[in-house]
GROMACS .gro file of N, CA and C in nm:
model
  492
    1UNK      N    1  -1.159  12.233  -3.900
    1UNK     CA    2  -1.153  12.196  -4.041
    1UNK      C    3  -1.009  12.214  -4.092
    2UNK      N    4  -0.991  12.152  -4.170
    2UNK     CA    5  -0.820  12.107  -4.250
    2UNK      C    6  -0.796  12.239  -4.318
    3UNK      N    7  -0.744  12.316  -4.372
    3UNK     CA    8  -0.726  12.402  -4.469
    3UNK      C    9  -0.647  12.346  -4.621
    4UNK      N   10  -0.748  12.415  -4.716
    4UNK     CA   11  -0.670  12.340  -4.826
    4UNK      C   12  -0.530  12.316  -4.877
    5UNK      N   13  -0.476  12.400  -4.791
    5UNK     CA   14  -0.313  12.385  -4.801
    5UNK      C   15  -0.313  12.284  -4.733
    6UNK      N   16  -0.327  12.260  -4.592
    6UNK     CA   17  -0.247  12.152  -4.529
    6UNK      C   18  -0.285  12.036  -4.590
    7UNK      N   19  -0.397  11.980  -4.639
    7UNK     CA   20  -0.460  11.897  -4.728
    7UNK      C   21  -0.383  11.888  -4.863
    8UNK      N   22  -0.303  11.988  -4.918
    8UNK     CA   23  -0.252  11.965  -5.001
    8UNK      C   24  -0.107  11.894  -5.031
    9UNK      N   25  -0.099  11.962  -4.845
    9UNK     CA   26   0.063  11.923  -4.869
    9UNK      C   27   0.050  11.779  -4.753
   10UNK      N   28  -0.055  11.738  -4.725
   10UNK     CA   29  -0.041  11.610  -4.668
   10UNK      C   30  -0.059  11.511  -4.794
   11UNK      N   31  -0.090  11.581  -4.907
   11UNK     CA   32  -0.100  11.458  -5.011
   11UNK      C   33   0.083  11.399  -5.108
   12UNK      N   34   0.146  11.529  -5.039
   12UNK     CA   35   0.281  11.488  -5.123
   12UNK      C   36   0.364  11.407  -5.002
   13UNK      N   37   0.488  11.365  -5.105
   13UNK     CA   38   0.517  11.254  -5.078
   13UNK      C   39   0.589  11.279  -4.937
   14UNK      N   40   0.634  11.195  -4.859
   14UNK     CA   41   0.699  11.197  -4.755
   14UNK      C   42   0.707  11.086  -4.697
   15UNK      N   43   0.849  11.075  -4.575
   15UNK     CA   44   0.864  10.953  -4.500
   15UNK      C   45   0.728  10.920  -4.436
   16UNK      N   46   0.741  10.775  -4.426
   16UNK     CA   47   0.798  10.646  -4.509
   16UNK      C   48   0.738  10.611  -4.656
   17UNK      N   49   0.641  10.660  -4.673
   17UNK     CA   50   0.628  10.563  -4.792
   17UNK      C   51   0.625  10.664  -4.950
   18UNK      N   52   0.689  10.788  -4.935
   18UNK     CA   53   0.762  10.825  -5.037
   18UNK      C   54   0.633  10.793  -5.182
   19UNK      N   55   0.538  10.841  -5.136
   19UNK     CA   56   0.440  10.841  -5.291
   19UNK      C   57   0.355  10.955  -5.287
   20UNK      N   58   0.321  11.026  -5.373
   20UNK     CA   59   0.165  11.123  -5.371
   20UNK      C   60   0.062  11.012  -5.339
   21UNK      N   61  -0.021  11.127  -5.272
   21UNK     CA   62  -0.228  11.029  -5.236
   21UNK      C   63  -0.282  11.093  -5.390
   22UNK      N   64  -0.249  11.026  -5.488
   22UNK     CA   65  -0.367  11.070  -5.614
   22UNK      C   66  -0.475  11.117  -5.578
   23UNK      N   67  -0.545  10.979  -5.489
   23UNK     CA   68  -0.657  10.989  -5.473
   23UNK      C   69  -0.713  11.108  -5.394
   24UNK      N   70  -0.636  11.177  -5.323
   24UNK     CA   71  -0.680  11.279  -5.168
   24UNK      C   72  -0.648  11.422  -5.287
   25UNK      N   73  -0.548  11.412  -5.404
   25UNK     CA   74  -0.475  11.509  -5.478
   25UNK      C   75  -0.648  11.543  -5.586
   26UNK      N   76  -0.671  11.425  -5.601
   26UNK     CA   77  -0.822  11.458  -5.657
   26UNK      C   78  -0.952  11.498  -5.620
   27UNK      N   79  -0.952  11.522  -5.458
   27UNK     CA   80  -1.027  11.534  -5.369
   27UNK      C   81  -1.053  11.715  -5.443
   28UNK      N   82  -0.919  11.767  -5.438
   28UNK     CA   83  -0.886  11.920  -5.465
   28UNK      C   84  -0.971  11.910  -5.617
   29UNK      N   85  -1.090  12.028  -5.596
   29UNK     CA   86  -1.146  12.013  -5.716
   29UNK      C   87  -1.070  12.084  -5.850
   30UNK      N   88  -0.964  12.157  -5.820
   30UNK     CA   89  -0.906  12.211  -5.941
   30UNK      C   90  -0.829  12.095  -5.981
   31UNK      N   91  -0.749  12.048  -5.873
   31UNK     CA   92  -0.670  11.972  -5.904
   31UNK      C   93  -0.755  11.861  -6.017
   32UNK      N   94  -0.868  11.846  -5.923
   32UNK     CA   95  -0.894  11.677  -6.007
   32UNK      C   96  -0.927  11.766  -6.140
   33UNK      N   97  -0.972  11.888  -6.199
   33UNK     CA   98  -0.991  11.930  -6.350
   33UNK      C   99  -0.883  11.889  -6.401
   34UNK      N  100  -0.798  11.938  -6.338
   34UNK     CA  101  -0.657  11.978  -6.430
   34UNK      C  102  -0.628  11.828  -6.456
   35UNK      N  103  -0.627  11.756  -6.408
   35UNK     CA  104  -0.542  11.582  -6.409
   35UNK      C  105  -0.646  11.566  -6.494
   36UNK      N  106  -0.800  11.575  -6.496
   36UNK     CA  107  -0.864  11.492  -6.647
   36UNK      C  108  -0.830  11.604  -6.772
   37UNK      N  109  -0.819  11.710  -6.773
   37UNK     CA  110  -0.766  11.767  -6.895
   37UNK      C  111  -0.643  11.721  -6.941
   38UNK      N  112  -0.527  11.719  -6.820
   38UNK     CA  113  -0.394  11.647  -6.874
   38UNK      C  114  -0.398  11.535  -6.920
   39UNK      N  115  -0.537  11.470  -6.877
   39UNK     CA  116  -0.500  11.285  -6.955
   39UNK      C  117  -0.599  11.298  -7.060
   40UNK      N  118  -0.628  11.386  -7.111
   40UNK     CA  119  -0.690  11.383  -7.253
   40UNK      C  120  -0.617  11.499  -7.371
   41UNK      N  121  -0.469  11.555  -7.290
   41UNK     CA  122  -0.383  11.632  -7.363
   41UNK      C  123  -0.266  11.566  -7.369
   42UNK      N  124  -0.279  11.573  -7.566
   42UNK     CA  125  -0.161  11.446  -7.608
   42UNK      C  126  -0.028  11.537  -7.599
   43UNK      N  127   0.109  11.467  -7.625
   43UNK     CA  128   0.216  11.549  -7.653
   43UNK      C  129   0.272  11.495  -7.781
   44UNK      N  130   0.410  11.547  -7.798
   44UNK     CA  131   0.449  11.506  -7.914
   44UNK      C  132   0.520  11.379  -7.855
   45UNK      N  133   0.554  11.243  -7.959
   45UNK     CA  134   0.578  11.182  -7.949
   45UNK      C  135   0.724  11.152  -7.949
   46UNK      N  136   0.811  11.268  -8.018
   46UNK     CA  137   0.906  11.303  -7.987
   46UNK      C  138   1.013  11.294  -7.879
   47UNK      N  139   0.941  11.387  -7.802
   47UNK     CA  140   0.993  11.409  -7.682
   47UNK      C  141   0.884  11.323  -7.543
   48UNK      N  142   0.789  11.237  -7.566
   48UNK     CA  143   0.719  11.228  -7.507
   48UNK      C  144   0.612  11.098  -7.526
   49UNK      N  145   0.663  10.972  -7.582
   49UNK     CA  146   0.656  10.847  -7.615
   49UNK      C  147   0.528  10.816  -7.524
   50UNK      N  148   0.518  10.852  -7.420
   50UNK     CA  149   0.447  10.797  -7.272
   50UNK      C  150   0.296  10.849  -7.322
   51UNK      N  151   0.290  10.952  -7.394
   51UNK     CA  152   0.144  10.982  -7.467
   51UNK      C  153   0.105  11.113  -7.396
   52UNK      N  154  -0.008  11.135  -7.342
   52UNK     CA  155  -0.106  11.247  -7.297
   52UNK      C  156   0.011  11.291  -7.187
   53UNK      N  157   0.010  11.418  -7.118
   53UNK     CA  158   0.075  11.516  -7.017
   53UNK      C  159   0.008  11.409  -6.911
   54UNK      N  160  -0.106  11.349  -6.852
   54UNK     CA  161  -0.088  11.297  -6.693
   54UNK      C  162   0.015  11.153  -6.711
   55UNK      N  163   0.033  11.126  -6.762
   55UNK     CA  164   0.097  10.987  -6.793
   55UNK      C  165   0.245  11.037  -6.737
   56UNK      N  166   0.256  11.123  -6.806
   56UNK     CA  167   0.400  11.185  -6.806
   56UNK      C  168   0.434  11.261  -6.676
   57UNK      N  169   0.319  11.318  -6.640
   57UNK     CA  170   0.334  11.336  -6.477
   57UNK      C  171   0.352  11.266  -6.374
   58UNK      N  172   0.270  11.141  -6.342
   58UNK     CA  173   0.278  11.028  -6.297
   58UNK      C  174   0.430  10.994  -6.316
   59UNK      N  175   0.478  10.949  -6.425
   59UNK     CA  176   0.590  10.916  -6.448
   59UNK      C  177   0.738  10.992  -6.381
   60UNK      N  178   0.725  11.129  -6.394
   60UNK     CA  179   0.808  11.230  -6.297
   60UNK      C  180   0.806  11.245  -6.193
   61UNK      N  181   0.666  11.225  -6.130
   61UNK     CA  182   0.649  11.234  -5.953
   61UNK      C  183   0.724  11.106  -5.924
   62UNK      N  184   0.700  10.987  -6.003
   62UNK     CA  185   0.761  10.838  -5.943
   62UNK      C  186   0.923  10.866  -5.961
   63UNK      N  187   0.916  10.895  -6.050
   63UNK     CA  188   1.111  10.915  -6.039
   63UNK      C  189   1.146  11.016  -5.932
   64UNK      N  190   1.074  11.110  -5.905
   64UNK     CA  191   1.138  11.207  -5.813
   64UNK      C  192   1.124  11.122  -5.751
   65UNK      N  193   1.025  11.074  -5.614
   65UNK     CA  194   1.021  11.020  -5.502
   65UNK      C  195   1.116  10.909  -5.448
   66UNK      N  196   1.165  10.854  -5.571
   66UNK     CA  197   1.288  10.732  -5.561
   66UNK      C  198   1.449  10.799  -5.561
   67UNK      N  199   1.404  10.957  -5.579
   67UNK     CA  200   1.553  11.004  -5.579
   67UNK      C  201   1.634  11.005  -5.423
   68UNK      N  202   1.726  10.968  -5.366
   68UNK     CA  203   1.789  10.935  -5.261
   68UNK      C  204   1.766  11.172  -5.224
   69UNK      N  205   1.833  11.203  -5.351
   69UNK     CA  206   1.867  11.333  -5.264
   69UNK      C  207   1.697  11.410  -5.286
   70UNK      N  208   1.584  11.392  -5.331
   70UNK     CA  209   1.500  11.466  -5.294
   70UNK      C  210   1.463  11.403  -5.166
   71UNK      N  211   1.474  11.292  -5.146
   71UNK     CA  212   1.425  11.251  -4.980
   71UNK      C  213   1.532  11.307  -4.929
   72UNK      N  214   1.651  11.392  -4.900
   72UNK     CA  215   1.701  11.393  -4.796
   72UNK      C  216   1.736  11.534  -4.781
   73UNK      N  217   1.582  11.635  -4.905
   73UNK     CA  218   1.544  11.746  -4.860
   73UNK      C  219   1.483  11.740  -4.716
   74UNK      N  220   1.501  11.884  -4.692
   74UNK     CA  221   1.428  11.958  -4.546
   74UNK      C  222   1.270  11.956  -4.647
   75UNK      N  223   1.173  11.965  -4.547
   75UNK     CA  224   1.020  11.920  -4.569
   75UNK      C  225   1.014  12.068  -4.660
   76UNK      N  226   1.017  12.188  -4.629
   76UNK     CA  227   0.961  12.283  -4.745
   76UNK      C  228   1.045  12.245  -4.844
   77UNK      N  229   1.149  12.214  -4.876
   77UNK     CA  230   1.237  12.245  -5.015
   77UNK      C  231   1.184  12.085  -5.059
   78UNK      N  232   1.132  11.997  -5.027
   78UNK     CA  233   1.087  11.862  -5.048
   78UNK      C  234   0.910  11.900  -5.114
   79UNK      N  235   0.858  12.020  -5.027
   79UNK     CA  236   0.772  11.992  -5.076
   79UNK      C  237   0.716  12.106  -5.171
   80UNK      N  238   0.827  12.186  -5.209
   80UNK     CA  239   0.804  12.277  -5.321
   80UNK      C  240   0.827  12.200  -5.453
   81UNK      N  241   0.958  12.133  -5.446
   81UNK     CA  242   0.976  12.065  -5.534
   81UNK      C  243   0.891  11.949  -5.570
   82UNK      N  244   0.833  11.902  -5.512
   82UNK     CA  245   0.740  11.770  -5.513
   82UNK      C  246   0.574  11.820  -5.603
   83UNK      N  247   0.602  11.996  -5.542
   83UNK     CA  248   0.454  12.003  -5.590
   83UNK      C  249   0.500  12.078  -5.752
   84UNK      N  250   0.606  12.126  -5.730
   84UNK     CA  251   0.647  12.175  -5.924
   84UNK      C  252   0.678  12.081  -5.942
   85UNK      N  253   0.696  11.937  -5.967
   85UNK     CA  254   0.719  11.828  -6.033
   85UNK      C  255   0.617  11.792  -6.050
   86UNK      N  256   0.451  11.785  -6.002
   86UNK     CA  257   0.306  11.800  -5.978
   86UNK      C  258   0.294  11.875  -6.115
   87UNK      N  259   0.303  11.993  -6.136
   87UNK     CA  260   0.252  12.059  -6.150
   87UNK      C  261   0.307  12.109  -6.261
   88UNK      N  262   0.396  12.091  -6.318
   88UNK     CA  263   0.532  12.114  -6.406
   88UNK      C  264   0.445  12.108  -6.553
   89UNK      N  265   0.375  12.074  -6.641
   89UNK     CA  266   0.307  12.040  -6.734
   89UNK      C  267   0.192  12.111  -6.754
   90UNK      N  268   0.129  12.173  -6.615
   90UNK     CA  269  -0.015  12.229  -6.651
   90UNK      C  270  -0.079  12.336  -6.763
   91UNK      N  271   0.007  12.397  -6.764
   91UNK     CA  272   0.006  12.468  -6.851
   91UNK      C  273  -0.024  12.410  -7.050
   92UNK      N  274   0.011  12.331  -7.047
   92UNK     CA  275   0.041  12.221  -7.166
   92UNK      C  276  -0.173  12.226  -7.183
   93UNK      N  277  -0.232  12.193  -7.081
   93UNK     CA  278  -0.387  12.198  -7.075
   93UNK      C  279  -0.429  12.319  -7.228
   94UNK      N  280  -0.359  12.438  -7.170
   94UNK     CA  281  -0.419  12.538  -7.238
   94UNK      C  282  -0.318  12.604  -7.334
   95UNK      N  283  -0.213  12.513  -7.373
   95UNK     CA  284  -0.118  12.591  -7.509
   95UNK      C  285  -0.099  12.438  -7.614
   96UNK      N  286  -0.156  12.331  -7.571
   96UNK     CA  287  -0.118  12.214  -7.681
   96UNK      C  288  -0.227  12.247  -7.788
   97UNK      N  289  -0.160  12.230  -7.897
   97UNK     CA  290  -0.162  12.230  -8.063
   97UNK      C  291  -0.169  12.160  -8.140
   98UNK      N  292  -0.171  12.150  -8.248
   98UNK     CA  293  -0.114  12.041  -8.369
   98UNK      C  294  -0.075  12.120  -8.466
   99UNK      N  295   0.081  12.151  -8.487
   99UNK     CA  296   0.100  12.219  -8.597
   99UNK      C  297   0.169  12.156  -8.709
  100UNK      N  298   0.183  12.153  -8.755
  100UNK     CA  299   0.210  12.072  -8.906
  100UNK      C  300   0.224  11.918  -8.903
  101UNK      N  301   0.111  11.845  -8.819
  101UNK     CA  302   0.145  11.742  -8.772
  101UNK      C  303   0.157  11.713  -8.676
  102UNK      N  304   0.262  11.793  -8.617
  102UNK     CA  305   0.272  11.727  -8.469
  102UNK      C  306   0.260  11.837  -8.339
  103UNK      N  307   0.236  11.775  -8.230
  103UNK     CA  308   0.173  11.832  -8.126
  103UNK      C  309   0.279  11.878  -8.018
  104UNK      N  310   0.276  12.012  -8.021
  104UNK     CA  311   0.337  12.107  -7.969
  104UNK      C  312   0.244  12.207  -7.831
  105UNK      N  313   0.324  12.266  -7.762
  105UNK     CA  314   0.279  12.309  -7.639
  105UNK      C  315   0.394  12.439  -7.622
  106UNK      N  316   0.367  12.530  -7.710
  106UNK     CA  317   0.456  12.698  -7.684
  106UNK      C  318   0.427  12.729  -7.604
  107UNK      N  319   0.533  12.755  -7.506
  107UNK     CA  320   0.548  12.871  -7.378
  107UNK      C  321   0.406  12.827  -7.286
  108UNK      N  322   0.413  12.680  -7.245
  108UNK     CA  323   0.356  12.594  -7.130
  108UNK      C  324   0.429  12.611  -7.005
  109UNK      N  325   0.523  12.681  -7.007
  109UNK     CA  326   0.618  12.719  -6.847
  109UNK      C  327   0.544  12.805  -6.792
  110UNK      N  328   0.577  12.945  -6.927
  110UNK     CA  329   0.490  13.057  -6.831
  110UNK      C  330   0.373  13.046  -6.803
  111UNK      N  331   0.254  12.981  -6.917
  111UNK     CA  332   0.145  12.954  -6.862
  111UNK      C  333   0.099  12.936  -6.779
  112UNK      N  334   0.170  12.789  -6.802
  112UNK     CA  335   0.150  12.717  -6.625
  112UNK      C  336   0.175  12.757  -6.521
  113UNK      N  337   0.277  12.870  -6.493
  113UNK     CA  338   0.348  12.901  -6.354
  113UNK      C  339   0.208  13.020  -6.354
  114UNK      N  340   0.164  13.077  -6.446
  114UNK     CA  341   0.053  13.164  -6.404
  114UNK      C  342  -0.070  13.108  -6.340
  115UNK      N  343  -0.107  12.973  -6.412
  115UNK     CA  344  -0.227  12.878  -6.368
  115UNK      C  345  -0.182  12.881  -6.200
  116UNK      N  346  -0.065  12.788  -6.163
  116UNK     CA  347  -0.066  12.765  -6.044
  116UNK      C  348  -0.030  12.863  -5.957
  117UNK      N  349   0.016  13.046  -6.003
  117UNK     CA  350  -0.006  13.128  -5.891
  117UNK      C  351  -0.125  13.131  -5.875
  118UNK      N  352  -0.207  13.153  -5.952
  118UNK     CA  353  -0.297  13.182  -5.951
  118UNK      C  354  -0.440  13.125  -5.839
  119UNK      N  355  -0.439  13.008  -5.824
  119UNK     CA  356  -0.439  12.848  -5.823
  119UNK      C  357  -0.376  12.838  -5.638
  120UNK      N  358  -0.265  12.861  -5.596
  120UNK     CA  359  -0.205  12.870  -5.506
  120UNK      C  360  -0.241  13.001  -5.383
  121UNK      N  361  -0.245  13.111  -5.487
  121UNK     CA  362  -0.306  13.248  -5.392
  121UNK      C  363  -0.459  13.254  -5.362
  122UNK      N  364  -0.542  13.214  -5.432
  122UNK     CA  365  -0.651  13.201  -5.454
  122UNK      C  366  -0.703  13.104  -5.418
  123UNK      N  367  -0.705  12.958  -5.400
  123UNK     CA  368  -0.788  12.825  -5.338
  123UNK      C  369  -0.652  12.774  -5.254
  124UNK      N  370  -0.557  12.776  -5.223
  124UNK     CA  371  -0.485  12.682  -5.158
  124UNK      C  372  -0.424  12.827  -5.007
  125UNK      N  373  -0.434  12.967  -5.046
  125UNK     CA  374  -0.380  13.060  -4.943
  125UNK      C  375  -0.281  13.107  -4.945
  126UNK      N  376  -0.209  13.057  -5.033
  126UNK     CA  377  -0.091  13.153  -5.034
  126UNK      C  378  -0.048  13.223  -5.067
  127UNK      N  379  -0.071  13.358  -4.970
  127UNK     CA  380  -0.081  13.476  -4.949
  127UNK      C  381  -0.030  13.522  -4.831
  128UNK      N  382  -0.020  13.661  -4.833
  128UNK     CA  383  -0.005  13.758  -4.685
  128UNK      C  384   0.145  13.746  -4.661
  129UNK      N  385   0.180  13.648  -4.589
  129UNK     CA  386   0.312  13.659  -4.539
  129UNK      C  387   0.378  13.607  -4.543
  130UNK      N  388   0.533  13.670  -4.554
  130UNK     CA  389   0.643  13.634  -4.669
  130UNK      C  390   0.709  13.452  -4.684
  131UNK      N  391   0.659  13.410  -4.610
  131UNK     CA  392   0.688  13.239  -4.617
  131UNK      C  393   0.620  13.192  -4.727
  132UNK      N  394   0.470  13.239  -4.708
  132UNK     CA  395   0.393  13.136  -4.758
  132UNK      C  396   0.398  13.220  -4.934
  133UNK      N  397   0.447  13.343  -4.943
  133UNK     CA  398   0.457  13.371  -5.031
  133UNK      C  399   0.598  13.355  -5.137
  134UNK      N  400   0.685  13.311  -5.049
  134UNK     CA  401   0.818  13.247  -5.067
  134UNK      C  402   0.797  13.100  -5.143
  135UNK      N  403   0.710  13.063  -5.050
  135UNK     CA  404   0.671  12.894  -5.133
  135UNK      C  405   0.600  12.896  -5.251
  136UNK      N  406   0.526  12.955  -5.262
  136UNK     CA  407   0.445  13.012  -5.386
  136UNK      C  408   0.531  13.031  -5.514
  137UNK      N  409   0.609  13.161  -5.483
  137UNK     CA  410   0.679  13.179  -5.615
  137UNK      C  411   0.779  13.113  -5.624
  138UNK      N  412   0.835  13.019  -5.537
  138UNK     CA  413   0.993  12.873  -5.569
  138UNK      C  414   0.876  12.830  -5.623
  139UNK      N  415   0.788  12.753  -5.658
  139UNK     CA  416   0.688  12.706  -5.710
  139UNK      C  417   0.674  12.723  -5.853
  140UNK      N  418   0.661  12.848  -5.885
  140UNK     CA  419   0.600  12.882  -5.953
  140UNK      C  420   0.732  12.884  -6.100
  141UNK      N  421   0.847  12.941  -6.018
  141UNK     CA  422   0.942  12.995  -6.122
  141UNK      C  423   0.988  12.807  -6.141
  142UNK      N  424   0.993  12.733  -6.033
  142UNK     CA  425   1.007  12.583  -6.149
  142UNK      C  426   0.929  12.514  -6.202
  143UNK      N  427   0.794  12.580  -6.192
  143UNK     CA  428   0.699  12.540  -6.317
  143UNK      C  429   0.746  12.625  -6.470
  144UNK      N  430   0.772  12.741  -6.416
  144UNK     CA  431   0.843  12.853  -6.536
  144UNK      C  432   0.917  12.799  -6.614
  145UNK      N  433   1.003  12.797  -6.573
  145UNK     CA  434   1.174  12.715  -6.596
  145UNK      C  435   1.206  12.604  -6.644
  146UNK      N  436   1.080  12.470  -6.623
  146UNK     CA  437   1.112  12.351  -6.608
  146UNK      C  438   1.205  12.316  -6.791
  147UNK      N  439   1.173  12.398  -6.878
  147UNK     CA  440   1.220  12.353  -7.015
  147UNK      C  441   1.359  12.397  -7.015
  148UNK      N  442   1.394  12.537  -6.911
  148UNK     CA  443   1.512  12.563  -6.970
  148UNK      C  444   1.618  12.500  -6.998
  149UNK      N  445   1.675  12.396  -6.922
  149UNK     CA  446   1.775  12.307  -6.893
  149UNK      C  447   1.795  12.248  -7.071
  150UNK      N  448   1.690  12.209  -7.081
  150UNK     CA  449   1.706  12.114  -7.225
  150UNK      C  450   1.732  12.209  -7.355
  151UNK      N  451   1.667  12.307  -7.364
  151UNK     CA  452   1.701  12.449  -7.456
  151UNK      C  453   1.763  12.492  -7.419
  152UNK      N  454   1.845  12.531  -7.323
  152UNK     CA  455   2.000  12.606  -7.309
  152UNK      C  456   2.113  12.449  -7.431
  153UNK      N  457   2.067  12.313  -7.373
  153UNK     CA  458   2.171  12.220  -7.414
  153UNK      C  459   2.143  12.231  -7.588
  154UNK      N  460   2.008  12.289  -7.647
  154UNK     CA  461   1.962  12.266  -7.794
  154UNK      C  462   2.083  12.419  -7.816
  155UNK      N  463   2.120  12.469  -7.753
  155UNK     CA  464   2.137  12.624  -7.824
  155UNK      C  465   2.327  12.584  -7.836
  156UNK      N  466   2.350  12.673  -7.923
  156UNK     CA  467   2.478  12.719  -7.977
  156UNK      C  468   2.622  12.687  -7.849
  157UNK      N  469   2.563  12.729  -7.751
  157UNK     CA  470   2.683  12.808  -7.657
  157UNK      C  471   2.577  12.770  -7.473
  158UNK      N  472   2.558  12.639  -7.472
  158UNK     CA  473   2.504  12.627  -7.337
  158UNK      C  474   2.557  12.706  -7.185
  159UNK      N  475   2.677  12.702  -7.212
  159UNK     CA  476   2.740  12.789  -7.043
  159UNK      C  477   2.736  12.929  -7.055
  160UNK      N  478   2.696  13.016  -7.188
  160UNK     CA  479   2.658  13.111  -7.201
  160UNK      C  480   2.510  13.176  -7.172
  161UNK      N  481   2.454  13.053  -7.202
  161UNK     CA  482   2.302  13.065  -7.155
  161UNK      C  483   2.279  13.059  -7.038
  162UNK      N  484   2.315  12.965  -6.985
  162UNK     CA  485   2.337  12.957  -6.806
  162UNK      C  486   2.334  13.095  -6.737
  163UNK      N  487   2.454  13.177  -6.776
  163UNK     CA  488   2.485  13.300  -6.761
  163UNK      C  489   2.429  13.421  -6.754
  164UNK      N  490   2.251  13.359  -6.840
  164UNK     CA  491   2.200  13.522  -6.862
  164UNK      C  492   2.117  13.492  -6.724
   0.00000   0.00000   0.00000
């Protein structure tokens, strides 16, 4: 029998044809929750024209996979990144809002990077020893992270922020 990891990571993208298996990605029963909660969780329109969080996922996995330099990652650093670009939003499930109008998602990094340790140690195995627990938390901290880039550029003094 397959283990749900290797099943997981045969669904991301790779030579030749450079796409996620949606369909095999939905096979994973968390997974397939999480993708119908994301396509019935709106964002702000703001920052996020494309509508609900799976739209917008879809949309990021396709741009990664066309990037020349994520294909010409080594297969783990291809496929950590492939699965926090996956996975980058989940959190948004359980912090989107509507506050004075418009629809907001506070501190959806950390959330999310908790969903998918969680998520990762627990149904997918990764656990025990220090590789698979290496992949886990690169995982996890660019689900964490994924906003910082754009809020360091909103703040006062960006190369200062960098810094902390």
């Amino acid at each position: 029998m397959t283990s749900p990891l290797k099943k997981l990571i045969a669904c991301l993208p790779c030579p030749p044809l450079w796409t996620y298996n949606w369909d095999a990605l939905c096979d994973l029963p968390t997974l397939k929750t999480w993708f119908e909660r994301m396509a019935q969780t709106p964002q702000s329109p703001i920052w996020h024209g494309e509508g609900d969080v799976m739209t917008h996922t879809h949309m990021v996995c396709d741009a990664l996979c066309k990037l020349g330099s994520f294909r010409s990652l080594e297969a783990t650093s291809r496929d950590t990144l492939a699965l926090a670009a996956l996975l980058h939003d989940v959190g948004k499930i359980k912090t989107t809002r509507l506050e004075e109008g418009e629809w907001k998602a506070p501190h959806h990094g950390p959330v999310g990077a908790q969903m998918v340790r969680k998520w990762l140690w627990q149904e997918m195995g990764l656990c025990g020893n220090p590789e698979m627990q290496a992949f886990r938390e690169a995982v996890c901290m660019l689900v964490r992270h994924h906003t910082t880039p754009i809020h360091m550029m909103d703040g006062n003094n960006p190369s200062a922020q960098a810094l902390k």
